[in-house]
mmCIF file of C-alpha atoms and ligand atoms in Angstrom:
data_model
loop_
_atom_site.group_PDB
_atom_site.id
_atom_site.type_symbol
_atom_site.label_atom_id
_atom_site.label_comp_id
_atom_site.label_asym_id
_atom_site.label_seq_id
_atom_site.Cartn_x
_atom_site.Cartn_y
_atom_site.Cartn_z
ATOM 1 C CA UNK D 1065 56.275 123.320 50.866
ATOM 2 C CA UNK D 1066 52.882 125.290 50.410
ATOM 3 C CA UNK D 1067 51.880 128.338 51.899
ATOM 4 C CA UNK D 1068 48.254 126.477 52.549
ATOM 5 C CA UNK D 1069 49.646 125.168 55.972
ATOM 6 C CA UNK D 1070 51.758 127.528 57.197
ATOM 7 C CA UNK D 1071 53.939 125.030 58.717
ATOM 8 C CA UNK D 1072 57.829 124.389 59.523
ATOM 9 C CA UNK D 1073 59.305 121.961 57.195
ATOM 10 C CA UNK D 1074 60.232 118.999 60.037
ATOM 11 C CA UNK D 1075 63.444 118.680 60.682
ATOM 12 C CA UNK D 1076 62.557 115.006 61.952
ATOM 13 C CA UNK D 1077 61.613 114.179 58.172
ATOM 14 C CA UNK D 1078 63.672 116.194 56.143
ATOM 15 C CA UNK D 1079 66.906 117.144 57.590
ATOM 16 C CA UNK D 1080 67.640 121.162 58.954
ATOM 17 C CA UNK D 1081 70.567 121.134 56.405
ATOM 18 C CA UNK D 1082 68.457 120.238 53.286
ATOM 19 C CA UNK D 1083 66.240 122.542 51.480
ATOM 20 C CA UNK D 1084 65.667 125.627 50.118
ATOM 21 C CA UNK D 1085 65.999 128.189 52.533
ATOM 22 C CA UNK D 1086 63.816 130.676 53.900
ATOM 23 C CA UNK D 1087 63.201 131.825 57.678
ATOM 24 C CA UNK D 1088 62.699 129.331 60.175
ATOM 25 C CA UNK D 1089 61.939 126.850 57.215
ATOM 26 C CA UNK D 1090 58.322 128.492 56.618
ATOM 27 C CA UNK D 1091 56.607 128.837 53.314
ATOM 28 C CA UNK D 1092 57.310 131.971 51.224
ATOM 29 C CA UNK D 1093 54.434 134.047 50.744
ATOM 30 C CA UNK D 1094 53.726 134.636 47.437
ATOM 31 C CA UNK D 1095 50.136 135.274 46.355
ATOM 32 C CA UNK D 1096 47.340 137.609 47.296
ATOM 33 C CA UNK D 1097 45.670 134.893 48.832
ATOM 34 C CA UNK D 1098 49.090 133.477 50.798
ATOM 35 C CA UNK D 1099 49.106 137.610 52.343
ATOM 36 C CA UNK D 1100 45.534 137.458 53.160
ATOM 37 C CA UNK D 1101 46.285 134.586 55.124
ATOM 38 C CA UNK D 1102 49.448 135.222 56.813
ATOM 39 C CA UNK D 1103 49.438 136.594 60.200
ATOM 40 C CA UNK D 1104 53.190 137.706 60.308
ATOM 41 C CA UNK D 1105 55.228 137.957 57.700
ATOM 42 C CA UNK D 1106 59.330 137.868 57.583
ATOM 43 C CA UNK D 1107 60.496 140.507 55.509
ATOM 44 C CA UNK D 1108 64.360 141.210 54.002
ATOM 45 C CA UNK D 1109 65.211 144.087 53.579
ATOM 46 C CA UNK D 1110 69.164 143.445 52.496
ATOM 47 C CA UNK D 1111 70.393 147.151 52.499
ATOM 48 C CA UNK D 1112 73.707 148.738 54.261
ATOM 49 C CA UNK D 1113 73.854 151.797 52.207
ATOM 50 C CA UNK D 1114 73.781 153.528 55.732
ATOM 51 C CA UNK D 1115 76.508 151.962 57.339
ATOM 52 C CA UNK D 1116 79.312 154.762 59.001
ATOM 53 C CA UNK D 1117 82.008 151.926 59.416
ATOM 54 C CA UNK D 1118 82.082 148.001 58.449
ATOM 55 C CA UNK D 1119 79.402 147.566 55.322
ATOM 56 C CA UNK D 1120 77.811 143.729 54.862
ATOM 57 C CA UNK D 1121 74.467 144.011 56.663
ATOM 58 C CA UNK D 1122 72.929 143.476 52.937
ATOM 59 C CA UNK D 1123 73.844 139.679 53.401
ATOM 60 C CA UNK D 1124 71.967 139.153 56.822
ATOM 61 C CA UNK D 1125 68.792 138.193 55.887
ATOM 62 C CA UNK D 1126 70.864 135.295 53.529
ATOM 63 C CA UNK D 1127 72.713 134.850 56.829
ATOM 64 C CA UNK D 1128 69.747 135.011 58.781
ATOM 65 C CA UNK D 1129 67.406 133.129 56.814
ATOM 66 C CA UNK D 1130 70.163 129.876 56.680
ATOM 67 C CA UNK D 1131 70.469 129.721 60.245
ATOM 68 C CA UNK D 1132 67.098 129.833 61.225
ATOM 69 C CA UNK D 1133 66.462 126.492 59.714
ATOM 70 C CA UNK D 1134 67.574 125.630 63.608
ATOM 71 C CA UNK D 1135 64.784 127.845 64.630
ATOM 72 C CA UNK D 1136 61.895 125.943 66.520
ATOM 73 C CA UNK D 1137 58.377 127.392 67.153
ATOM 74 C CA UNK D 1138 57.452 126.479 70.708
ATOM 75 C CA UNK D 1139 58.748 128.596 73.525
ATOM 76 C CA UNK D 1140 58.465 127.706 76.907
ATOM 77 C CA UNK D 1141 58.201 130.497 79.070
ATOM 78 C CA UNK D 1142 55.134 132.134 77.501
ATOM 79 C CA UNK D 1143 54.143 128.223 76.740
ATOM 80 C CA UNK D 1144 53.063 128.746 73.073
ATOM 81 C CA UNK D 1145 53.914 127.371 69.927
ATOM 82 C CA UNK D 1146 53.651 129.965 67.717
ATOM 83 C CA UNK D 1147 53.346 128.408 64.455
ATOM 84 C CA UNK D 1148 50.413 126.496 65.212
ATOM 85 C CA UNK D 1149 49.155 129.810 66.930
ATOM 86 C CA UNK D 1150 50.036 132.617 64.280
ATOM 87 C CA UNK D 1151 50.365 131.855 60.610
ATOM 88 C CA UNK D 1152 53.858 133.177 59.669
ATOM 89 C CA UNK D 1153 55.637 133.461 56.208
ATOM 90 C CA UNK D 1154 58.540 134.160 54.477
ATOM 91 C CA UNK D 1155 57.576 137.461 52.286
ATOM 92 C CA UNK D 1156 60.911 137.569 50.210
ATOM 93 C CA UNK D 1157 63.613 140.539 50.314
ATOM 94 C CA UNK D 1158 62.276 143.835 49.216
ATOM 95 C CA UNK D 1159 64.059 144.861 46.065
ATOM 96 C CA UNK D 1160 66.512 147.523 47.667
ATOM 97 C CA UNK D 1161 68.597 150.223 45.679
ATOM 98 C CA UNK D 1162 72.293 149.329 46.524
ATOM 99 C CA UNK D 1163 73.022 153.337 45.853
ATOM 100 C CA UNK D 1164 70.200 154.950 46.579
ATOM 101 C CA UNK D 1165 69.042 155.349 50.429
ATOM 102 C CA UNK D 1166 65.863 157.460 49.638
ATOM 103 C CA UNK D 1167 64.592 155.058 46.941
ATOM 104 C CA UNK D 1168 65.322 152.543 49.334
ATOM 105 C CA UNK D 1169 63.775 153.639 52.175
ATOM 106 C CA UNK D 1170 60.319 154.030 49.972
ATOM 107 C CA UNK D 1171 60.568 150.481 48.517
ATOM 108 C CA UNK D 1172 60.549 149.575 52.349
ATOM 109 C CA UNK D 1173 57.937 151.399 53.041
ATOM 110 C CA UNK D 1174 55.847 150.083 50.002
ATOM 111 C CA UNK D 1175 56.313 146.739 51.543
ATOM 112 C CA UNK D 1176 55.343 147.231 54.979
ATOM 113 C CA UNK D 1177 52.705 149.299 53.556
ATOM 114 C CA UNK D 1178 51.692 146.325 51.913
ATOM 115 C CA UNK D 1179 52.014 144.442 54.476
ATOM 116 C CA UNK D 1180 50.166 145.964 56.822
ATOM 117 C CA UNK D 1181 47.469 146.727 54.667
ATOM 118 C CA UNK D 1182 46.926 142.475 54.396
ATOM 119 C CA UNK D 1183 46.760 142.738 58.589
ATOM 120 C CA UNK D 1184 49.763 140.976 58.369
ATOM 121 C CA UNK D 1185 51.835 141.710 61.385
ATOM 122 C CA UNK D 1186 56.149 142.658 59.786
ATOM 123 C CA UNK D 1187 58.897 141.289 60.922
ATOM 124 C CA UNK D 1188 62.108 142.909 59.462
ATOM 125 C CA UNK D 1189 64.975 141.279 58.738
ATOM 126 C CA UNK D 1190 67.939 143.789 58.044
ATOM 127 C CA UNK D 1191 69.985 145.550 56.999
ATOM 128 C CA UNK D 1192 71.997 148.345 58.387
ATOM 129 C CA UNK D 1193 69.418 150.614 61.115
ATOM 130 C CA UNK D 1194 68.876 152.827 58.420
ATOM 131 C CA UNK D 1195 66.536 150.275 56.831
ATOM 132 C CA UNK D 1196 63.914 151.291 60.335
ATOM 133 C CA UNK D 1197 63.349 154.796 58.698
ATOM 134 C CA UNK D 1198 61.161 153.126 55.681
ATOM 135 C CA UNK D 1199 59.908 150.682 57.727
ATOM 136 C CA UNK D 1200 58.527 153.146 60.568
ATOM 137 C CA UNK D 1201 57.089 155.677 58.191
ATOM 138 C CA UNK D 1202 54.707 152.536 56.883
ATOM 139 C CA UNK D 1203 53.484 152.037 60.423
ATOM 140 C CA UNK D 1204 53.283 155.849 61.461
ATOM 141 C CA UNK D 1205 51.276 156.239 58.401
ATOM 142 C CA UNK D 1206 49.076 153.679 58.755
ATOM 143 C CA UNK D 1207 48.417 153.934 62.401
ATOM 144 C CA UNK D 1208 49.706 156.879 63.698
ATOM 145 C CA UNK D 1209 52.426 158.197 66.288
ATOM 146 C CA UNK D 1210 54.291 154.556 68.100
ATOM 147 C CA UNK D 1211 55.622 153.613 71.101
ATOM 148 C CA UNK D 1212 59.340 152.538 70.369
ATOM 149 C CA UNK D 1213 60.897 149.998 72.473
ATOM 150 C CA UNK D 1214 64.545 149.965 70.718
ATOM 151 C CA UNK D 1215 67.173 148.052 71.974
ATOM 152 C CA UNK D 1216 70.969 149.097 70.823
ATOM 153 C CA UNK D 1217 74.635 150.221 71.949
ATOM 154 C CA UNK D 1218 74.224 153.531 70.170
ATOM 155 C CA UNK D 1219 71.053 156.493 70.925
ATOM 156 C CA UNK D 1220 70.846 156.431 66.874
ATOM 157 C CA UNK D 1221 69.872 160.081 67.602
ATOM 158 C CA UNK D 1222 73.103 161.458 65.768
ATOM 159 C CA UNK D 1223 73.394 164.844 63.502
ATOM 160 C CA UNK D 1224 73.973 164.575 59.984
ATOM 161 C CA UNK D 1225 77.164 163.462 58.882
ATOM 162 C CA UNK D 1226 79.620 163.933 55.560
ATOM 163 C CA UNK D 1227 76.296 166.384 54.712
ATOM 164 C CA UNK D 1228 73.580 163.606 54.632
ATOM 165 C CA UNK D 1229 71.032 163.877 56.970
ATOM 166 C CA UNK D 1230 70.170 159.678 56.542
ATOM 167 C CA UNK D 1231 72.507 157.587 57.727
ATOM 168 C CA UNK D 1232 72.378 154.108 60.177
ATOM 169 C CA UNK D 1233 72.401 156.482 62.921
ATOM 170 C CA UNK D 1234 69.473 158.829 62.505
ATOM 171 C CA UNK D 1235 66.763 157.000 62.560
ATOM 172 C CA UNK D 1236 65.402 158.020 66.158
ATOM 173 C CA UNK D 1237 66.214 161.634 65.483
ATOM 174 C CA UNK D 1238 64.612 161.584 61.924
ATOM 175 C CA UNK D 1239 61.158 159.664 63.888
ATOM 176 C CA UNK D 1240 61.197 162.273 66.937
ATOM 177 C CA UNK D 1241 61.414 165.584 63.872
ATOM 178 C CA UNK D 1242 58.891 164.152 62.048
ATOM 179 C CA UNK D 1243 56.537 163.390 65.039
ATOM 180 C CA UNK D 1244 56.429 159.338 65.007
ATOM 181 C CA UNK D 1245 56.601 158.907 68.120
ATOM 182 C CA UNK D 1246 54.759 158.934 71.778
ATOM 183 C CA UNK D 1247 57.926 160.119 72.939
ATOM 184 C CA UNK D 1248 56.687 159.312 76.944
ATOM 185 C CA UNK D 1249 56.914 155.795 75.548
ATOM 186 C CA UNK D 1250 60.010 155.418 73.886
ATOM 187 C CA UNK D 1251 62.591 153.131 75.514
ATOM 188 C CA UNK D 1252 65.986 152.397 74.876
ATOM 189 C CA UNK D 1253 68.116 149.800 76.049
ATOM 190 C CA UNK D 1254 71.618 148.327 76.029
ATOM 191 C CA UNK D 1255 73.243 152.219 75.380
ATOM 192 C CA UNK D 1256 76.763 152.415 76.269
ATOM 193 C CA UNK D 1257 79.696 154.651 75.777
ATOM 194 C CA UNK D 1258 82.054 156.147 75.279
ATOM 195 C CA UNK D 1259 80.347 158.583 73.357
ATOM 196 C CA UNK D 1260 81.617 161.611 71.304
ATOM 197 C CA UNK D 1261 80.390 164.137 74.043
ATOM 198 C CA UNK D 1262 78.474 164.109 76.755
ATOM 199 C CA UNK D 1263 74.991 165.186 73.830
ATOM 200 C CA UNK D 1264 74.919 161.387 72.692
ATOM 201 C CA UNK D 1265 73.404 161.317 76.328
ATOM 202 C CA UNK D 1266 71.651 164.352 76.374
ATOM 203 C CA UNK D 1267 69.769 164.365 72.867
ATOM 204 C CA UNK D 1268 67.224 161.687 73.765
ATOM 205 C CA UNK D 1269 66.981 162.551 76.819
ATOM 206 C CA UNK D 1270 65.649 165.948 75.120
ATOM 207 C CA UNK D 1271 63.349 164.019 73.548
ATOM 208 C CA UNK D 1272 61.553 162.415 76.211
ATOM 209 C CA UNK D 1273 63.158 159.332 75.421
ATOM 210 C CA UNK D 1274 63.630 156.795 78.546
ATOM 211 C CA UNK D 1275 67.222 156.001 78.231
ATOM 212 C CA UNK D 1276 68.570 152.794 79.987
ATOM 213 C CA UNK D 1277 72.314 151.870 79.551
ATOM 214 C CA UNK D 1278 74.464 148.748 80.314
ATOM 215 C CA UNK D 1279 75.424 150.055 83.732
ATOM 216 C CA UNK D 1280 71.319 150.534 84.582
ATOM 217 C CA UNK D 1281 70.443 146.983 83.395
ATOM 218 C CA UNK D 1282 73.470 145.315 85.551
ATOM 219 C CA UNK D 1283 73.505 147.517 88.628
ATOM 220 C CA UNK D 1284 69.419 148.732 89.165
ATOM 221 C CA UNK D 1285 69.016 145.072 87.802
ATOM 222 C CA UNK D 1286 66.653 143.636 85.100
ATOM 223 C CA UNK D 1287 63.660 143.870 87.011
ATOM 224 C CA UNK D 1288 63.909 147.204 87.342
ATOM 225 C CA UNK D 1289 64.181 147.310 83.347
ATOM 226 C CA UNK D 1290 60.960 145.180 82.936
ATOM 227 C CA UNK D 1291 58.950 147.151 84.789
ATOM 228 C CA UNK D 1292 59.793 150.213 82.559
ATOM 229 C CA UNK D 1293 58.865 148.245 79.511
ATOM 230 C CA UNK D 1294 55.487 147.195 81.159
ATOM 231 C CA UNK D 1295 54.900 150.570 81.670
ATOM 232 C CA UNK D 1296 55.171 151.526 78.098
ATOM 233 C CA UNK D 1297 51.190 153.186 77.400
ATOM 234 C CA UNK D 1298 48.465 152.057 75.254
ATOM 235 C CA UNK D 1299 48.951 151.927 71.559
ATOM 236 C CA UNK D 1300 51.043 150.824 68.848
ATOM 237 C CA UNK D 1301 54.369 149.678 69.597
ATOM 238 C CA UNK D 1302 57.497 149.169 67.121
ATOM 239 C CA UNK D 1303 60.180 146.663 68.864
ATOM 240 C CA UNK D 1304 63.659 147.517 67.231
ATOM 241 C CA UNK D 1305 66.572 145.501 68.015
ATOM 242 C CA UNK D 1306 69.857 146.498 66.873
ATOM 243 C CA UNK D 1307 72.416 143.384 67.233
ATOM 244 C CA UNK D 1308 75.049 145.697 68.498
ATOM 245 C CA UNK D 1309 73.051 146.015 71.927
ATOM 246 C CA UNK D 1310 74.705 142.609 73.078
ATOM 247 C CA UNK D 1311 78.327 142.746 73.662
ATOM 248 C CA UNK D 1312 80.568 142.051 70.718
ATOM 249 C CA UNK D 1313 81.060 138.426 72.366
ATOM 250 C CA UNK D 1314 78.177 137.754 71.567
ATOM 251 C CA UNK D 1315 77.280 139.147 68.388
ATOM 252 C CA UNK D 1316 80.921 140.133 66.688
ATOM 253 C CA UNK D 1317 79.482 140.384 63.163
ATOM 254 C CA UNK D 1318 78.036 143.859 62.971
ATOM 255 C CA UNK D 1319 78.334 147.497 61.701
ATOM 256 C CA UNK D 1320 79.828 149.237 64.781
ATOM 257 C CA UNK D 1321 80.699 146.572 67.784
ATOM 258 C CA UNK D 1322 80.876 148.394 71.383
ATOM 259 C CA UNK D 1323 81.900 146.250 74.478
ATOM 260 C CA UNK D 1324 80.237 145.871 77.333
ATOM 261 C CA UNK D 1325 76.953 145.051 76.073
ATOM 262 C CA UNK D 1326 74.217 142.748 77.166
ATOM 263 C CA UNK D 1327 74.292 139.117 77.241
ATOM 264 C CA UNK D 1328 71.799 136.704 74.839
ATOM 265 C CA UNK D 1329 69.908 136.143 77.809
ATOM 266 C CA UNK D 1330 69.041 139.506 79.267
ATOM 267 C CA UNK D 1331 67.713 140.431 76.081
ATOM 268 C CA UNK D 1332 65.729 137.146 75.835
ATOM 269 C CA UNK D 1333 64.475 138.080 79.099
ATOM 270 C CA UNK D 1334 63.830 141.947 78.245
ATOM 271 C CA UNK D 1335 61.993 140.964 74.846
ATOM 272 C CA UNK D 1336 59.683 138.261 77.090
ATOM 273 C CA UNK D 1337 58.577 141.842 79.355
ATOM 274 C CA UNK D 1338 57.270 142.899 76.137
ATOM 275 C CA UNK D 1339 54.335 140.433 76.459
ATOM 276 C CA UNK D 1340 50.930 142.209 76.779
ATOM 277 C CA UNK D 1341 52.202 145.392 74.802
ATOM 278 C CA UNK D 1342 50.384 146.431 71.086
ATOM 279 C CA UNK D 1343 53.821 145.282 68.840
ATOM 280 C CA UNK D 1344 52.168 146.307 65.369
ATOM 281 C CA UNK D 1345 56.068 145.711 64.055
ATOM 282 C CA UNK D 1346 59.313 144.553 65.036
ATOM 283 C CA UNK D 1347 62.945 144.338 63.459
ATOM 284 C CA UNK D 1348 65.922 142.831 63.902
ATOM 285 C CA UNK D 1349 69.120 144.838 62.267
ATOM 286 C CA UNK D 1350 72.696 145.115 62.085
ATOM 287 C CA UNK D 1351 73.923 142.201 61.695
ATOM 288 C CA UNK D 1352 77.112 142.034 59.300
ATOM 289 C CA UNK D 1353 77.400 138.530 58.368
ATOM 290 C CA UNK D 1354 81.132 138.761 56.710
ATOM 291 C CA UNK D 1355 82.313 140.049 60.108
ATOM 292 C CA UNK D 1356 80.674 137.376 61.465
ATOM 293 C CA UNK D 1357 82.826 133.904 63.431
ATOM 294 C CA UNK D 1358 80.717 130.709 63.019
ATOM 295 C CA UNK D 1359 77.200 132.329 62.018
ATOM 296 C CA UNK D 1360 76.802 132.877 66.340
ATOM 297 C CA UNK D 1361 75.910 136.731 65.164
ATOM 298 C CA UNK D 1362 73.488 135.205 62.784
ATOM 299 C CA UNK D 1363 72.598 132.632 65.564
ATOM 300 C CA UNK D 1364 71.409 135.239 68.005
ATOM 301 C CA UNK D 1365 69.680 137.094 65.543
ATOM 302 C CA UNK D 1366 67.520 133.815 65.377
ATOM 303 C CA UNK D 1367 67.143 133.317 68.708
ATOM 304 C CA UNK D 1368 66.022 137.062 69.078
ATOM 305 C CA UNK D 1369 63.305 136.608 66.154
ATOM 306 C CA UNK D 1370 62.064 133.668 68.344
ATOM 307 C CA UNK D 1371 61.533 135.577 71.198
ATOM 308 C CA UNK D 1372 59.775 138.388 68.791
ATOM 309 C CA UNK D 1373 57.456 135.969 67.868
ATOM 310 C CA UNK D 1374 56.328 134.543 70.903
ATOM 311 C CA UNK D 1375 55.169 137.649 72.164
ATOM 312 C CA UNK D 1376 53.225 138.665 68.873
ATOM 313 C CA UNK D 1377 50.468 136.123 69.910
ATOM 314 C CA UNK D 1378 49.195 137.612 72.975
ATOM 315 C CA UNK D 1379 48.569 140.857 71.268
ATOM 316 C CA UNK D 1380 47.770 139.749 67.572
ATOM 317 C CA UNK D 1381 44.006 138.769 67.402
ATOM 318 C CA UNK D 1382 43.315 142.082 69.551
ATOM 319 C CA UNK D 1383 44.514 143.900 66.273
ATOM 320 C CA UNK D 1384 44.808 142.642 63.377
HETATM 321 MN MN1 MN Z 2760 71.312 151.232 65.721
#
């Protein structure tokens, strides 16, 4: 496996279960020149340092990375393979600080930074939702305030807790203080209840923030929801997707499980509406492998990721 092709390793030649792993069986970018080249990069960033309840999110992209060897490149709906389209790589994990959230979040950032700097489009692979904060302040710095299209059980726009002001839950508040955001285009999906008090609701609401729960995506129906995310303005877009949006029969292994959530395939069909909009970044977090029953956490995770990556191509030679 080189980095020269930017190809899948075929499963038809050597078998999905063989190998060394890395995501969706791409080569793992490794040199100046392999960044330079690269179009989109998948990024680890194996952190739960954040985490308020169960802990293991630092073995997702392990998780992550071994079962997207079933991951395929060509999607049907937006007809497009996209690794003949987009040259995509594995970049590694960044080198996180099990104790330390702050120097975490800035050897994120470093990365993106990196990344971004190459034109090469990041794809985040968490890690608890903490792991956004590093990974948001790259793109806010390097292109200035984002749309957010964020999809997740929980507002994430929670006060400090036990005294610390960072924790998996802040990450929307933290973005909205320190101005990242076009807050008129800020969209979250997939909240749900019961909350704490009747401010989880409120707070983002505050904001600016376009708040659609559970009850909005099954009873106004998902057109209704697409048509909000088309309407998302010009301008640099960050797609977050916190696991714990779909129900918990879905995706059991994560952080803080909430029933009632979406199903695998409203979210495939939510992330398709995203076709057309400037994504300068996505990531997919949350997911707690050890919590997980038969890697189908892990599984959706890849199936998400797929659906990231198939709309990347209509917007990625506009940008980078
Ligand atoms: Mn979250």
């Amino acid at each position: 496996m080189t980095s020269s092709d930017f190809k899948q390793l075929d499963g038809r030649i050597f078998p999905r279960f063989a190998g060394i792993r890395t995501f969706f069986r791409l080569p793992l970018l490794q040199t100046e020149n392999d960044f330079e080249k690269a179009d989109v990069a998948i990024l680890g960033a194996p952190f739960d340092g954040g985490t308020s309840f169960r802990p293991g999110a630092r073995f997702a992209p392990e998780h992550i990375r071994s079962m997207s060897a079933l991951g395929r490149g060509y999607h049907p709906h937006h007809d497009v393979h996209v690794f003949h389209k987009l040259k995509v790589g594995d970049a590694g994990d960044v080198s996180i600080v099990p104790q330390d959230i702050a120097k975490t979040h800035t050897q994120i950032k470093e990365h993106v930074a990196f990344l971004l700097n190459h034109k090469c489009l990041p794809l985040i692979v968490g890690g608890d939702h903490s792991t956004t904060i590093g990974s948001m302040q790259a793109v806010f710095e390097h292109y200035g305030p984002m749309g957010v299209v964020h999809f997740d059980a929980h507002t994430d726009t929670y006060p400090p807790a036990w005294g610390c002001d960072i924790h998996h839950g802040t990450f929307m508040r933290l973005g909205h203080e320190r101005g990242w955001f076009r807050p008129n285009d800020v969209l979250q999906i997939g909240i749900r209840g019961p909350f704490s008090s009747e401010n989880d609701l409120k707070v983002p609401v505050d904001f600016g923030f376009n708040v659609v729960t559970v009850d909005d995506v099954r009873l106004s129906g998902l057109e209704t929801v697409k048509e909000k995310i088309k309407a998302i303005g010009n301008g640099p877009v960050y797609l977050s997707f916190d696991i714990d949006c779909l129900d918990p029969a879905y995706a059991p292994g994560t952080g803080t499980p909430v029933p009632g959530g979406l199903n695998s395939w409203e979210a495939f069909q939510l992330i398709r509406a995203m076709a057309g909009l400037e994504i300068v970044a996505a990531d997919m977090v949350e997911v707690s492998p050890p919590y997980d029953v038969s890697g189908i956490t892990s599984l959706a995770a890849v199936s998400v990721l797929s659906e990231m990556l198939a709309v990347i191509p209509k917007q990625c030679s506009s940008y980078l």
